[in-house]
Amino acid sequence: DAGVIQSPRHEVTEMGQEVTLRCKPISGHDYLFWYRQTMMRGLELLIYFNNNVPIDDSGMPEDRFSAKMPNASFSTLKIQPSEPRDSAVYFCASSSPLGTGKNEQFFGPGTRLTVL
Amino acid sequence: AQSVTQLDSQVPVFEEAPVELRCNYSSSVSVYLFWYVQYPNQGLQLLLKYLSGSTLVKGINGFEAEFNKSQTSFHLRKPSVHISDTAEYFCAVRKGGSEKLVFGKGTKLTVNP
């Protein structure tokens, strides 16, 4: 398996623009997580899905952020409009409660977002 | 809510020296504990996990950790570090019945020659 795939790896945009981050979880995993990592706040859980349904979005900072999971192999995190304080590395992770890697979250390589 | 405290933000050591990275968590009825490693410009990779059973857990790359329920600690150790162990290490806790991981702030381990 290729692991969790995220795109793009780097994104530079200007304040006010819409940004869409993409994630493909590991095949067969039924949980998907979006995290944000910054120097100030560390690693924060934004939202997670189970079987494509959002379970907990209490970490989503504000209405400018939205996440969707239209099917088991794809999720997006959208920021509209973007602001400089959204600059961070965004990670996607997936997991399954079954199998040899159960209870382990597998992380993607991250998307480094810079908002100018 | 669960919380995780990593007491040291940075730990410099010399190659082949032993190292211990400290982690304390807030108490709960049942918790699962994890250590992840992050190399520069990469995602997080699982080092080891404690779910139940033996309190001494062995992971990849020669790391081990000991779950101490009375002290609510899960310190990570390695008897002899290598230059390649230079990375940031994160302790995380998951409450039983929940899929959410709560991470500590991380400890940057720098191994010097």
CSV table of C-alpha atoms in Angstrom, one decimal:
chain,number,residue,atom,x,y,z
A,1,ASP,CA,0.0,0.0,0.0
A,2,ALA,CA,1.2,3.5,-0.8
A,3,GLY,CA,0.3,4.8,2.6
A,4,VAL,CA,-1.8,8.0,3.2
A,5,ILE,CA,-1.4,10.3,0.2
A,6,GLN,CA,-1.8,14.1,0.5
A,7,SER,CA,-1.7,16.8,-2.1
A,8,PRO,CA,-0.4,19.2,-2.7
A,9,ARG,CA,2.8,18.9,-0.6
A,10,HIS,CA,3.3,22.7,-0.7
A,11,GLU,CA,0.8,25.4,-1.2
A,12,VAL,CA,1.5,29.2,-1.3
A,13,THR,CA,-1.4,31.4,-1.7
A,14,GLU,CA,-2.5,35.0,-1.0
A,15,MET,CA,-4.8,36.1,1.8
A,16,GLY,CA,-8.4,35.8,0.8
A,17,GLN,CA,-7.9,33.0,-1.6
A,18,GLU,CA,-9.6,29.6,-1.3
A,19,VAL,CA,-7.4,26.7,-0.5
A,20,THR,CA,-8.2,23.0,-0.9
A,21,LEU,CA,-6.1,20.2,0.6
A,22,ARG,CA,-6.6,16.6,-0.4
A,23,CYS,CA,-6.2,13.3,1.2
A,24,LYS,CA,-6.4,9.7,0.2
A,25,PRO,CA,-6.5,7.3,3.2
A,26,ILE,CA,-5.1,3.8,3.3
A,27,SER,CA,-7.4,1.4,1.6
A,28,GLY,CA,-9.7,-0.4,4.1
A,29,HIS,CA,-9.3,2.2,6.8
A,30,ASP,CA,-12.5,3.6,8.1
A,31,TYR,CA,-11.3,6.4,10.2
A,32,LEU,CA,-9.8,9.6,8.7
A,33,PHE,CA,-8.3,12.5,10.7
A,34,TRP,CA,-7.2,16.0,9.8
A,35,TYR,CA,-4.5,17.7,12.0
A,36,ARG,CA,-2.8,21.1,11.9
A,37,GLN,CA,0.7,21.6,13.2
A,38,THR,CA,2.2,24.9,14.2
A,39,MET,CA,5.1,26.0,16.3
A,40,MET,CA,2.8,27.8,18.7
A,41,ARG,CA,0.0,25.3,19.2
A,42,GLY,CA,1.7,22.0,18.3
A,43,LEU,CA,-0.4,19.2,16.7
A,44,GLU,CA,-4.1,19.8,16.9
A,45,LEU,CA,-6.9,17.6,15.7
A,46,LEU,CA,-9.3,19.5,13.5
A,47,ILE,CA,-11.9,16.9,12.6
A,48,TYR,CA,-12.3,13.2,12.1
A,49,PHE,CA,-14.6,10.9,10.1
A,50,ASN,CA,-15.8,7.4,10.6
A,51,ASN,CA,-17.2,5.6,7.5
A,52,ASN,CA,-17.2,9.0,5.7
A,53,VAL,CA,-19.4,10.6,8.4
A,54,PRO,CA,-17.9,13.5,10.4
A,55,ILE,CA,-17.8,12.4,14.1
A,56,ASP,CA,-16.1,15.3,15.8
A,57,ASP,CA,-15.4,18.7,14.3
A,58,SER,CA,-14.8,20.5,17.6
A,59,GLY,CA,-11.3,21.3,16.6
A,60,MET,CA,-12.2,23.2,13.5
A,61,PRO,CA,-11.1,26.8,14.2
A,62,GLU,CA,-13.9,28.7,12.6
A,63,ASP,CA,-16.4,28.7,9.8
A,64,ARG,CA,-13.8,29.4,7.2
A,65,PHE,CA,-12.7,25.8,7.5
A,66,SER,CA,-14.8,22.9,6.1
A,67,ALA,CA,-14.0,19.3,5.5
A,68,LYS,CA,-15.8,16.6,3.4
A,69,MET,CA,-15.4,13.0,2.8
A,70,PRO,CA,-17.5,12.1,-0.3
A,71,ASN,CA,-16.3,8.5,-0.4
A,72,ALA,CA,-14.0,6.1,1.5
A,73,SER,CA,-11.0,7.0,-0.6
A,74,PHE,CA,-11.0,10.8,-0.6
A,75,SER,CA,-11.3,13.7,1.7
A,76,THR,CA,-10.8,17.5,1.4
A,77,LEU,CA,-10.1,20.3,3.8
A,78,LYS,CA,-11.1,23.7,2.5
A,79,ILE,CA,-10.2,27.1,3.8
A,80,GLN,CA,-12.2,30.0,2.4
A,81,PRO,CA,-11.1,32.7,2.7
A,82,SER,CA,-7.6,32.0,3.8
A,83,GLU,CA,-5.6,34.2,6.3
A,84,PRO,CA,-1.9,34.4,7.1
A,85,ARG,CA,-2.6,32.8,10.5
A,86,ASP,CA,-3.7,29.6,8.7
A,87,SER,CA,-0.1,29.0,7.7
A,88,ALA,CA,0.8,25.6,9.0
A,89,VAL,CA,1.5,22.0,8.1
A,90,TYR,CA,-1.8,20.1,7.7
A,91,PHE,CA,-1.7,16.3,8.2
A,92,CYS,CA,-4.1,13.7,7.2
A,93,ALA,CA,-4.1,10.3,9.0
A,94,SER,CA,-6.2,7.1,8.8
A,95,SER,CA,-6.7,4.1,11.0
A,96,SER,CA,-8.7,1.0,11.4
A,97,PRO,CA,-9.8,-0.7,14.6
A,98,LEU,CA,-9.1,-4.1,13.0
A,99,GLY,CA,-6.0,-5.9,11.7
A,100,THR,CA,-2.4,-5.9,12.6
A,101,GLY,CA,-2.1,-2.1,12.7
A,102,LYS,CA,-5.3,-1.6,14.8
A,103,ASN,CA,-5.5,1.5,16.9
A,104,GLU,CA,-2.6,3.0,15.1
A,105,GLN,CA,-3.0,6.2,13.1
A,106,PHE,CA,-1.0,6.3,9.9
A,107,PHE,CA,0.0,9.8,8.9
A,108,GLY,CA,0.5,11.3,5.4
A,109,PRO,CA,3.5,13.5,4.6
A,110,GLY,CA,1.6,16.7,5.2
A,111,THR,CA,0.8,19.8,3.2
A,112,ARG,CA,2.8,22.9,4.1
A,113,LEU,CA,0.5,25.9,3.6
A,114,THR,CA,1.8,29.4,3.4
A,115,VAL,CA,-0.7,32.2,3.2
A,116,LEU,CA,0.9,35.6,2.3
B,1,ALA,CA,-10.3,16.2,28.7
B,2,GLN,CA,-7.1,14.2,28.3
B,3,SER,CA,-3.8,16.1,28.3
B,4,VAL,CA,-0.2,15.1,27.7
B,5,THR,CA,2.8,16.9,29.1
B,6,GLN,CA,6.2,16.4,27.6
B,7,LEU,CA,8.5,18.0,30.1
B,8,ASP,CA,11.5,18.7,27.8
B,9,SER,CA,11.1,20.7,24.6
B,10,GLN,CA,14.7,20.0,23.6
B,11,VAL,CA,17.1,17.2,24.5
B,12,PRO,CA,20.7,17.3,23.2
B,13,VAL,CA,22.8,14.2,23.7
B,14,PHE,CA,26.0,12.7,22.3
B,15,GLU,CA,26.0,9.7,20.0
B,16,GLU,CA,26.0,6.3,21.8
B,17,ALA,CA,24.7,7.9,25.0
B,18,PRO,CA,21.5,6.8,26.6
B,19,VAL,CA,18.4,9.0,26.4
B,20,GLU,CA,15.1,9.3,28.2
B,21,LEU,CA,12.2,11.5,26.9
B,22,ARG,CA,9.6,12.1,29.5
B,23,CYS,CA,5.8,12.0,29.1
B,24,ASN,CA,3.1,12.4,31.6
B,25,TYR,CA,-0.6,12.2,30.9
B,26,SER,CA,-3.8,13.1,32.8
B,27,SER,CA,-5.4,10.2,34.5
B,28,SER,CA,-8.3,8.3,33.1
B,29,VAL,CA,-10.0,5.0,33.7
B,30,SER,CA,-8.4,3.4,30.7
B,31,VAL,CA,-6.0,5.0,28.3
B,32,TYR,CA,-3.9,3.9,25.3
B,33,LEU,CA,-0.5,5.5,25.0
B,34,PHE,CA,1.7,6.1,21.9
B,35,TRP,CA,5.0,7.5,20.9
B,36,TYR,CA,5.5,8.9,17.4
B,37,VAL,CA,8.6,10.2,15.7
B,38,GLN,CA,8.7,13.0,13.1
B,39,TYR,CA,11.8,13.4,10.9
B,40,PRO,CA,12.3,16.8,9.2
B,41,ASN,CA,9.7,17.5,6.6
B,42,GLN,CA,7.9,14.2,7.1
B,43,GLY,CA,4.8,12.9,8.7
B,44,LEU,CA,4.6,11.1,12.0
B,45,GLN,CA,5.6,7.5,12.3
B,46,LEU,CA,4.6,5.2,15.1
B,47,LEU,CA,7.5,4.1,17.4
B,48,LEU,CA,5.5,2.1,19.9
B,49,LYS,CA,2.2,1.8,21.6
B,50,TYR,CA,0.8,0.6,24.9
B,51,LEU,CA,-2.7,-0.9,24.8
B,52,SER,CA,-2.7,-3.4,27.6
B,53,GLY,CA,-0.5,-6.2,29.1
B,54,SER,CA,3.1,-5.8,29.9
B,55,THR,CA,4.0,-2.4,31.0
B,56,LEU,CA,7.4,-2.5,29.2
B,57,VAL,CA,6.8,-1.9,25.5
B,58,LYS,CA,9.4,-2.4,22.8
B,59,GLY,CA,9.2,-0.5,19.6
B,60,ILE,CA,11.2,0.1,16.4
B,61,ASN,CA,14.7,1.4,16.1
B,62,GLY,CA,15.7,0.1,19.6
B,63,PHE,CA,13.3,2.3,21.5
B,64,GLU,CA,11.3,1.2,24.5
B,65,ALA,CA,8.8,2.8,26.9
B,66,GLU,CA,7.4,1.9,30.3
B,67,PHE,CA,3.8,2.5,31.3
B,68,ASN,CA,3.6,3.6,35.0
B,69,LYS,CA,0.0,3.9,36.0
B,70,SER,CA,0.7,5.2,39.5
B,71,GLN,CA,2.8,8.0,38.2
B,72,THR,CA,0.7,8.5,35.0
B,73,SER,CA,3.9,8.4,33.0
B,74,PHE,CA,5.1,6.8,29.7
B,75,HIS,CA,8.7,7.7,29.3
B,76,LEU,CA,10.6,6.7,26.2
B,77,ARG,CA,14.1,5.3,26.4
B,78,LYS,CA,17.0,4.2,24.2
B,79,PRO,CA,20.2,2.8,25.7
B,80,SER,CA,22.5,4.1,22.9
B,81,VAL,CA,21.4,6.7,20.4
B,82,HIS,CA,22.6,7.3,16.8
B,83,ILE,CA,22.9,10.4,14.7
B,84,SER,CA,19.9,9.2,12.7
B,85,ASP,CA,17.7,9.4,15.8
B,86,THR,CA,17.7,13.1,15.6
B,87,ALA,CA,14.1,14.0,15.2
B,88,GLU,CA,11.0,15.3,17.1
B,89,TYR,CA,9.2,12.8,19.3
B,90,PHE,CA,5.6,13.1,20.3
B,91,CYS,CA,3.8,11.3,23.1
B,92,ALA,CA,0.0,10.8,22.6
B,93,VAL,CA,-2.9,9.4,24.6
B,94,ARG,CA,-6.2,8.0,23.5
B,95,LYS,CA,-9.0,7.5,26.0
B,96,GLY,CA,-10.7,4.1,25.9
B,97,GLY,CA,-13.8,4.2,23.7
B,98,SER,CA,-12.6,7.2,21.7
B,99,GLU,CA,-10.6,7.4,18.5
B,100,LYS,CA,-9.2,10.8,19.3
B,101,LEU,CA,-5.5,11.1,19.9
B,102,VAL,CA,-4.2,14.0,22.1
B,103,PHE,CA,-0.6,14.9,21.5
B,104,GLY,CA,2.0,16.4,23.7
B,105,LYS,CA,4.0,19.5,22.4
B,106,GLY,CA,6.9,17.3,21.3
B,107,THR,CA,10.5,16.9,22.3
B,108,LYS,CA,13.3,17.7,19.8
B,109,LEU,CA,16.1,15.1,20.2
B,110,THR,CA,19.4,16.2,18.8
B,111,VAL,CA,22.2,13.6,18.7
B,112,ASN,CA,25.6,15.1,18.3
B,113,PRO,CA,28.8,13.3,17.2
